[in-house]
Backbone as numpy.savetxt, mean C-alpha at the origin, in Angstrom:
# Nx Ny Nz CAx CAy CAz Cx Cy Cz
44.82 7.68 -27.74 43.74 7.86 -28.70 43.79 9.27 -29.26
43.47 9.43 -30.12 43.59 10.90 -31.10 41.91 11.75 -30.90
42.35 13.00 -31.65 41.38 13.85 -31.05 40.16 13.38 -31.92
40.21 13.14 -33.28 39.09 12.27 -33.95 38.74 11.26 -32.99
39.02 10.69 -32.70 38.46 8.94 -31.53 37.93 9.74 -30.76
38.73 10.32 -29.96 37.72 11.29 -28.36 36.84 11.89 -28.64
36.42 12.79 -30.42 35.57 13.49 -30.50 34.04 12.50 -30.84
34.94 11.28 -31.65 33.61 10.53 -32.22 33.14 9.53 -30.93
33.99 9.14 -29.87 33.51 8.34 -29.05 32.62 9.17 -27.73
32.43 10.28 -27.90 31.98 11.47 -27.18 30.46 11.88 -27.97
30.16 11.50 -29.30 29.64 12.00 -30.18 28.28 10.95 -30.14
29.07 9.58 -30.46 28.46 8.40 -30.01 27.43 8.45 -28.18
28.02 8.34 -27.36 27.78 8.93 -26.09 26.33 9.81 -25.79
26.54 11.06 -26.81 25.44 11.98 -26.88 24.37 11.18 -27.66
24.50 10.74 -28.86 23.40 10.35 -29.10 22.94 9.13 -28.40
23.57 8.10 -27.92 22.86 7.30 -26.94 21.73 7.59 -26.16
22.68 8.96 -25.27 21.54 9.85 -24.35 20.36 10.02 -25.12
20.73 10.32 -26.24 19.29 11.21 -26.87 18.42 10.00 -27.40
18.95 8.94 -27.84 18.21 8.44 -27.96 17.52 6.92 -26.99
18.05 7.31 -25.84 17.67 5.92 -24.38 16.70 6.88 -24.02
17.32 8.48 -23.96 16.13 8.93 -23.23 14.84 9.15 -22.76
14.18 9.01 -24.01 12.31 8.97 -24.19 12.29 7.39 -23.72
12.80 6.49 -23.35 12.58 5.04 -23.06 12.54 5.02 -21.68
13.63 5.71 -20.87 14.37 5.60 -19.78 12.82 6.53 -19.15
12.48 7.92 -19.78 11.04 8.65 -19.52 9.68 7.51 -19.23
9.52 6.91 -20.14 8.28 6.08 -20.14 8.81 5.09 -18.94
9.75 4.48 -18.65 10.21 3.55 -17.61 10.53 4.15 -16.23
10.01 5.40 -15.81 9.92 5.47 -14.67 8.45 5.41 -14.08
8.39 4.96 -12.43 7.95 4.83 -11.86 6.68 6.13 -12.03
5.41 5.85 -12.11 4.63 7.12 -12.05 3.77 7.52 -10.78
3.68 8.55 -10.31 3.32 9.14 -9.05 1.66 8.72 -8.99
1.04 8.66 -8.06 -0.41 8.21 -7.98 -0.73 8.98 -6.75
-2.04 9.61 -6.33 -2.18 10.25 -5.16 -3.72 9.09 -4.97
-4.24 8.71 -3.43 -5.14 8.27 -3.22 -6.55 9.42 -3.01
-7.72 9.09 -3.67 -8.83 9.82 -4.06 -9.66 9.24 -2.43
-10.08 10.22 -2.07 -10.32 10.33 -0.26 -11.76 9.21 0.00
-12.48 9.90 -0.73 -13.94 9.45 -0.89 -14.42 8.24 -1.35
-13.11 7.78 -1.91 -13.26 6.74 -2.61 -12.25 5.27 -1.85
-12.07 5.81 -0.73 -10.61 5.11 -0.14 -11.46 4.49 1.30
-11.75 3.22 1.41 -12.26 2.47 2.24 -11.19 1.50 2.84
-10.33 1.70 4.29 -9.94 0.74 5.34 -10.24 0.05 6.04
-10.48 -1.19 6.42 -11.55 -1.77 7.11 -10.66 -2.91 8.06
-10.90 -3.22 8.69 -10.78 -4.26 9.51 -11.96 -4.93 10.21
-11.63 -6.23 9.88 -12.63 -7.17 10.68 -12.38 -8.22 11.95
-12.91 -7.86 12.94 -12.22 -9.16 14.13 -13.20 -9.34 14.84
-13.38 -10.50 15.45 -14.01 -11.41 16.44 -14.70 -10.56 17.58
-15.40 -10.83 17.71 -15.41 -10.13 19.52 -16.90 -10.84 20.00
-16.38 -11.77 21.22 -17.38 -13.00 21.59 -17.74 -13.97 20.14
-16.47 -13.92 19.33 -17.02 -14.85 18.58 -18.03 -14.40 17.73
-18.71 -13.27 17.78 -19.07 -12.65 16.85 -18.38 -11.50 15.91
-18.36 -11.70 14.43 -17.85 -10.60 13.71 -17.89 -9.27 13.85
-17.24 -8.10 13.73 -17.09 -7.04 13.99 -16.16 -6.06 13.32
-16.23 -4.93 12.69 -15.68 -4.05 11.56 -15.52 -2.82 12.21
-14.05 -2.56 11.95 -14.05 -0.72 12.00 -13.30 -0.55 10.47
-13.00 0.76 10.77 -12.35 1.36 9.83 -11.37 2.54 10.30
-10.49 2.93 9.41 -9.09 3.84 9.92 -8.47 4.39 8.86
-8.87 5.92 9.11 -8.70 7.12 7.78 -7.10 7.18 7.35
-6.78 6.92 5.89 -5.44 7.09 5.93 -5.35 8.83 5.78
-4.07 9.01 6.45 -3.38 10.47 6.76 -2.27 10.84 5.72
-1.91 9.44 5.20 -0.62 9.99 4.11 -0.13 8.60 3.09
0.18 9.13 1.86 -0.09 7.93 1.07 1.12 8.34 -0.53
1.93 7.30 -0.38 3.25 7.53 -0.91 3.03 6.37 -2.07
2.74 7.07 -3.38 2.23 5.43 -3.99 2.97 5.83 -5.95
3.81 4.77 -6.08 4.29 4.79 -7.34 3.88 3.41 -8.05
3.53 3.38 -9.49 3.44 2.24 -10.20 3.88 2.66 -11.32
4.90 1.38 -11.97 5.85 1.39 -13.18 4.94 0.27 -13.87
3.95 1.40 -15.19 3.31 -0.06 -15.48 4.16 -0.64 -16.73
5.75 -0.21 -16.96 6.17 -1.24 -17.76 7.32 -2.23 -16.67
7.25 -2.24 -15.56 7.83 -2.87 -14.88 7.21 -3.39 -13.53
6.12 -3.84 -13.38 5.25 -3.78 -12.19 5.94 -4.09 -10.65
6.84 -4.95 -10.66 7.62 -5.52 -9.45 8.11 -4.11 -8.51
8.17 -2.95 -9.78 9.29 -2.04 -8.94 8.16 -1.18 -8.37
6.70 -1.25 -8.79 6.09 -0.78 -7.97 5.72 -0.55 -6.85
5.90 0.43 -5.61 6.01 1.24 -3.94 4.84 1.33 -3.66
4.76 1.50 -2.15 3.61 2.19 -1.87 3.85 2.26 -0.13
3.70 3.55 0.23 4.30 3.97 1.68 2.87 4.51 2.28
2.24 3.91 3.15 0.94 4.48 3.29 0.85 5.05 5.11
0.42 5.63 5.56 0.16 5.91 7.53 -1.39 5.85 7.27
-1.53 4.91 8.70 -2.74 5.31 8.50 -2.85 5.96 10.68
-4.53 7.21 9.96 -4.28 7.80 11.44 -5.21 6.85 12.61
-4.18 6.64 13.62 -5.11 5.41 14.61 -6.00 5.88 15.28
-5.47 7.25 15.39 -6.33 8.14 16.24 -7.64 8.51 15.85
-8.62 8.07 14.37 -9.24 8.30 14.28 -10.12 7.25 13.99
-9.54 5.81 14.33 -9.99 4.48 14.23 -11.44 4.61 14.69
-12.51 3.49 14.18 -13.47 3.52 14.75 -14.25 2.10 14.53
-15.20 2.01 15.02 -15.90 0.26 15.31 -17.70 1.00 15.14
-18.43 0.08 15.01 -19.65 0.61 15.19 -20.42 0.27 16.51
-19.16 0.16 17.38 -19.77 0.47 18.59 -19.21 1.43 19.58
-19.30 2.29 20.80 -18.49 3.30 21.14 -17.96 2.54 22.20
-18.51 1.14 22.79 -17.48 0.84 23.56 -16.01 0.29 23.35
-16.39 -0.54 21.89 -15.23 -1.09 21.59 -14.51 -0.45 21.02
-15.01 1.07 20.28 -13.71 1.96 19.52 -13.32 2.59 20.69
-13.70 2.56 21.74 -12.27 3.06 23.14 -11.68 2.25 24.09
-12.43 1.27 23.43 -10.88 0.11 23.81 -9.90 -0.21 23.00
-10.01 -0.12 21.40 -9.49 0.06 20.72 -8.15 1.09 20.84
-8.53 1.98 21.19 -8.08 2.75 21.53 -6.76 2.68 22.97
-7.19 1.59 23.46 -6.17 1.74 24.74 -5.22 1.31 24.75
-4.73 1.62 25.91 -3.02 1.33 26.10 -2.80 -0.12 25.44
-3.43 -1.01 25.99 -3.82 -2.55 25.57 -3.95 -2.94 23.99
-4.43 -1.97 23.79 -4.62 -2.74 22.00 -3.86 -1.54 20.87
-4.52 -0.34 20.46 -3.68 0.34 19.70 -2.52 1.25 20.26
-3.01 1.76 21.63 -2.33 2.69 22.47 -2.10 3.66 21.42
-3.24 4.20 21.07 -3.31 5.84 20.40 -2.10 6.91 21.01
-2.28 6.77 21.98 -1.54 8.44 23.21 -0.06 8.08 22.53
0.63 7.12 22.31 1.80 7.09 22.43 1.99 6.45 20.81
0.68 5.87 20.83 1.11 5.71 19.02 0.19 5.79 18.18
-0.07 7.09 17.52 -0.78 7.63 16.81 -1.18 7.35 15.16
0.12 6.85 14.75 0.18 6.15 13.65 0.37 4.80 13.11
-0.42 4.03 12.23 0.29 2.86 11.60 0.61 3.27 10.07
1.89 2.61 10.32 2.71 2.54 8.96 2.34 1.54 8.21
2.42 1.16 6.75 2.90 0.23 6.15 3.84 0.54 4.98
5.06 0.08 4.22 5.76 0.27 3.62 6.25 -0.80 2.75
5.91 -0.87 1.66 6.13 -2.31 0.80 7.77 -2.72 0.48
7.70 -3.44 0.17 9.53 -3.79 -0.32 9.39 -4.85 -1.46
8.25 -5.17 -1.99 8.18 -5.97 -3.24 7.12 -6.53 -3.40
6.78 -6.43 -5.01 5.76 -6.96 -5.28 5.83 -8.11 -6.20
4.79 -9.27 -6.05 4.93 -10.41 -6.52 4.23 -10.81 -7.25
3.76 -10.74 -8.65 2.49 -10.86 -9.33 2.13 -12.20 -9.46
1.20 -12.49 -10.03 0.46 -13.88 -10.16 0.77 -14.26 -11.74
0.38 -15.56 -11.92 0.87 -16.02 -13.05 0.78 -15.95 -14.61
-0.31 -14.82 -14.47 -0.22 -14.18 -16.08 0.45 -12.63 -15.58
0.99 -12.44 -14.64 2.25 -11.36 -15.27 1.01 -9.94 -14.99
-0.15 -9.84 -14.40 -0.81 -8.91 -14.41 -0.81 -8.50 -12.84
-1.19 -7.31 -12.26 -2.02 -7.31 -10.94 -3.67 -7.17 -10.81
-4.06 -7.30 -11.76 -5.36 -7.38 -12.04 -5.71 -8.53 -12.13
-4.62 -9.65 -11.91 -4.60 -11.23 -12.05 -4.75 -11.65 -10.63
-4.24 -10.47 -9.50 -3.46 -10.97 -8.26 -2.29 -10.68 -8.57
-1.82 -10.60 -7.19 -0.33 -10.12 -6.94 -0.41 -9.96 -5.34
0.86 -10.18 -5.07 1.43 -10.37 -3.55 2.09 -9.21 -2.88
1.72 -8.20 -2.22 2.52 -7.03 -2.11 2.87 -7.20 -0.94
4.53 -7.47 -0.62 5.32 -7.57 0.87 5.45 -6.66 1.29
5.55 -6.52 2.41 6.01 -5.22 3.21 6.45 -5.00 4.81
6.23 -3.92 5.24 7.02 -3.97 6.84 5.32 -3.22 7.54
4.83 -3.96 8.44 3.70 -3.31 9.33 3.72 -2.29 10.60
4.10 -0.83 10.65 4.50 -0.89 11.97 3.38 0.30 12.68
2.99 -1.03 14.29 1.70 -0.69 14.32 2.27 -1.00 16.12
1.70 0.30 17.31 2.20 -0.25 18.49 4.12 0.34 18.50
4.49 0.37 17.39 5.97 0.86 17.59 6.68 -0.21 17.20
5.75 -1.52 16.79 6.56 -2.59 16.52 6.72 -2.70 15.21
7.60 -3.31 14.27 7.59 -3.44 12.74 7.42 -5.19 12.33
6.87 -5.51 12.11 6.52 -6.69 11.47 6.12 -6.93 10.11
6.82 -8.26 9.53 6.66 -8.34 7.83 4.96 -8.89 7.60
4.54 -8.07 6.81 3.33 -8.51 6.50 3.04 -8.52 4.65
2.01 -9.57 4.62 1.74 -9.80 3.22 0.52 -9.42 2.58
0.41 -8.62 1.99 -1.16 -8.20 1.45 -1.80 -8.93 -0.17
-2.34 -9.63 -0.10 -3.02 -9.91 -1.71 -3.61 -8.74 -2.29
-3.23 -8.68 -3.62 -3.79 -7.28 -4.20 -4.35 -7.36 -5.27
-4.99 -6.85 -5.76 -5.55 -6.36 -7.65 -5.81 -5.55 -7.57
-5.43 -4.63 -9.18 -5.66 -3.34 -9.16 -6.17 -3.39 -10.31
-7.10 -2.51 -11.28 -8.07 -2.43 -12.04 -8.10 -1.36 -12.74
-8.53 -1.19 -13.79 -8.74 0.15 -14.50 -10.08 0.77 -14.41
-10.79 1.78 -14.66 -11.62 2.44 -14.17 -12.85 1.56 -15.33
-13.76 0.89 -15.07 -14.85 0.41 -15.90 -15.26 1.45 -17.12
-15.18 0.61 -18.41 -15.23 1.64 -19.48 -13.98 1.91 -20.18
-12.68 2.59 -19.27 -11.82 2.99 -19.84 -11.20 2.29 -20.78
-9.74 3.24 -21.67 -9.36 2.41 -22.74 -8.53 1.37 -22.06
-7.78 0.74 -22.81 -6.77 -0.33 -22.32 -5.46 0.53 -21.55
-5.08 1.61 -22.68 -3.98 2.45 -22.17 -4.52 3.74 -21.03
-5.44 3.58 -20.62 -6.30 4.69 -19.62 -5.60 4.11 -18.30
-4.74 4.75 -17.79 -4.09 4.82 -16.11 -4.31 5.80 -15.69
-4.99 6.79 -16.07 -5.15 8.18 -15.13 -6.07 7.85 -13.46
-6.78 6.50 -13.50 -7.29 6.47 -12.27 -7.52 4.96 -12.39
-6.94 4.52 -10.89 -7.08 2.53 -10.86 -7.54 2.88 -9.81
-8.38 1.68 -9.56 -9.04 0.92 -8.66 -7.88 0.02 -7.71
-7.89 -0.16 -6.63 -6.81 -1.00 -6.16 -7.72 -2.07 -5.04
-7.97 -3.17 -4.66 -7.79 -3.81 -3.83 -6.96 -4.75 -3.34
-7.15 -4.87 -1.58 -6.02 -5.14 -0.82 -6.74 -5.95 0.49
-5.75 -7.21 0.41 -6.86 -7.96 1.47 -5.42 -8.86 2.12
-5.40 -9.18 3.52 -4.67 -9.92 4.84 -4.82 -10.28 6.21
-4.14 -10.29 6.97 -4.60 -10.79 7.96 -3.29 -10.26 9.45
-3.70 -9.89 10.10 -2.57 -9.96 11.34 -2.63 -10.05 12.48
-1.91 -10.92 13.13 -1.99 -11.37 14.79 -1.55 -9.77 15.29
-2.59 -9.60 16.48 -2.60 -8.42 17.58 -1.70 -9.15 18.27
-1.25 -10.36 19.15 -0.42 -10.32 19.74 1.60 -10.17 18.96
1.55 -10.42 17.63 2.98 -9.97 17.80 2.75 -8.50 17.44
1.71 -7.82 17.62 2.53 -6.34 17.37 2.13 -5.90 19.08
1.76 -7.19 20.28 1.78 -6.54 21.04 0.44 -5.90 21.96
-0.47 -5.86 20.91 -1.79 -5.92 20.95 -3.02 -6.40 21.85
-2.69 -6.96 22.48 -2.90 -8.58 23.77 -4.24 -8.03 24.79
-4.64 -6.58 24.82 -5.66 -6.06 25.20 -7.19 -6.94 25.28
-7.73 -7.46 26.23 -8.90 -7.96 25.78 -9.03 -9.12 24.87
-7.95 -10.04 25.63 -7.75 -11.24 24.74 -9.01 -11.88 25.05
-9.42 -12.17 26.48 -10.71 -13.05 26.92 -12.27 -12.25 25.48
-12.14 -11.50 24.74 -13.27 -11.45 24.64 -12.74 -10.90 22.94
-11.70 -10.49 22.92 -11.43 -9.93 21.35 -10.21 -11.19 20.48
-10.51 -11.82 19.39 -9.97 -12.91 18.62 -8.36 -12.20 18.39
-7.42 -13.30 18.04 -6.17 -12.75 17.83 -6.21 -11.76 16.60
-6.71 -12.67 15.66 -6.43 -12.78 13.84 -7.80 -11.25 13.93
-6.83 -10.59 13.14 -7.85 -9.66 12.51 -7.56 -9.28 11.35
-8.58 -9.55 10.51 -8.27 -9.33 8.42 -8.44 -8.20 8.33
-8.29 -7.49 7.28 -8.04 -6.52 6.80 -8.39 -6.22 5.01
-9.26 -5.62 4.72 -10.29 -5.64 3.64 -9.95 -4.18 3.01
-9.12 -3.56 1.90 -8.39 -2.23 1.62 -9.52 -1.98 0.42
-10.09 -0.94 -0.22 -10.47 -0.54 -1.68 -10.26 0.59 -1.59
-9.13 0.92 -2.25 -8.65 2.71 -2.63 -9.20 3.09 -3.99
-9.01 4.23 -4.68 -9.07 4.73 -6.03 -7.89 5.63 -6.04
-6.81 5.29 -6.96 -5.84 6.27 -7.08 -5.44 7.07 -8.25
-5.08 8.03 -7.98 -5.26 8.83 -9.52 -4.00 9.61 -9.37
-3.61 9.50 -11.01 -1.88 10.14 -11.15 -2.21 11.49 -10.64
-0.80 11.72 -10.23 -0.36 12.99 -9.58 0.65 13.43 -9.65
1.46 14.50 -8.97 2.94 14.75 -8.94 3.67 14.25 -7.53
């Protein structure tokens, strides 16, 4: 090929760049930080067959959404166990034990998504299915969360500076191990999420 071809097929090249680029900008993933005050964890489980709620402060929160590509949207969250609580003091220190969360040796639960599955108009404000890995006890297990996420009431259509997110599932204490106080605490315990997240770096 001659030095005209190499210069114009080089020339071509650059402007591609220049012009994919502002596309390739808007198509990345955008950073979101979770707003503290506004970030409610909850869990609900049995105990004698009667209902019962704690809650568990998240410590760290890894959260991207591509809103021209929603599927590729992440979210890496810990939450701290150690600061779990029930509204009663006997059962948030059993909670606490070797038997059910075993705080001393495992301080944290993870969750870490690996895909999201929206519902059938293509929205998450429709529903959507967010998969992921649970690891709670030291164990990792696949878990499934139902989600919608929302724009702030009022805002414009194109207003993402702050969503609303909810997050709702369910998980057996015995496969992560959990088995503490089976005679009196239910397997299945749901799990009820409402964050507020707002872009960040």
């Amino acid at each position: 090929m001659g030095t005209n071809g190499m210069q114009r097929r080089k020339l071509l090249a650059c402007l591609s760049a220049v012009l994919l680029a502002p596309q390739a900008l808007r198509a990345a993933p955008l950073a979101y930080q979770l707003v503290p005050e506004a970030t409610d964890v909850r869990f609900i489980f049995l105990l004698g067959g009667q209902p019962q709620q704690g809650r568990i402060p998240v410590s760290q929160a890894r959260i991207r959404i591509d809103p021209q590509n929603l599927p590729r949207s992440q979210a890496d969250i810990t939450l701290d166990a150690r600061r779990a609580r029930t509204g009663l003091i006997l059962a948030t220190e059993a909670l606490k034990s070797p038997g059910v969360l075993d705080t001393a040796r495992h301080p944290q639960i993870r969750f870490r998504s690996t895909r999201v599955r929206l519902g059938p108009d293509g929205r998450i404000s429709g529903g959507a299915a967010i998969e992921g890995e649970l690891t709670l006890r030291g164990t990792t297990r696949p878990l499934t969360l139902q989600a919608a996420l929302y724009r702030r009431p009022g805002s414009a259509p194109d207003e993402l500076s702050e969503l609303d997110v909810h997050l709702s599932g369910q998980i057996s204490r015995a496969a992560f191990g959990a088995t503490g106080y089976a005679d009196l605490v239910a397997d299945r315990v749901r799990l009820a999420i409402k964050a507020r997240i707002r872009r960040g770096s």
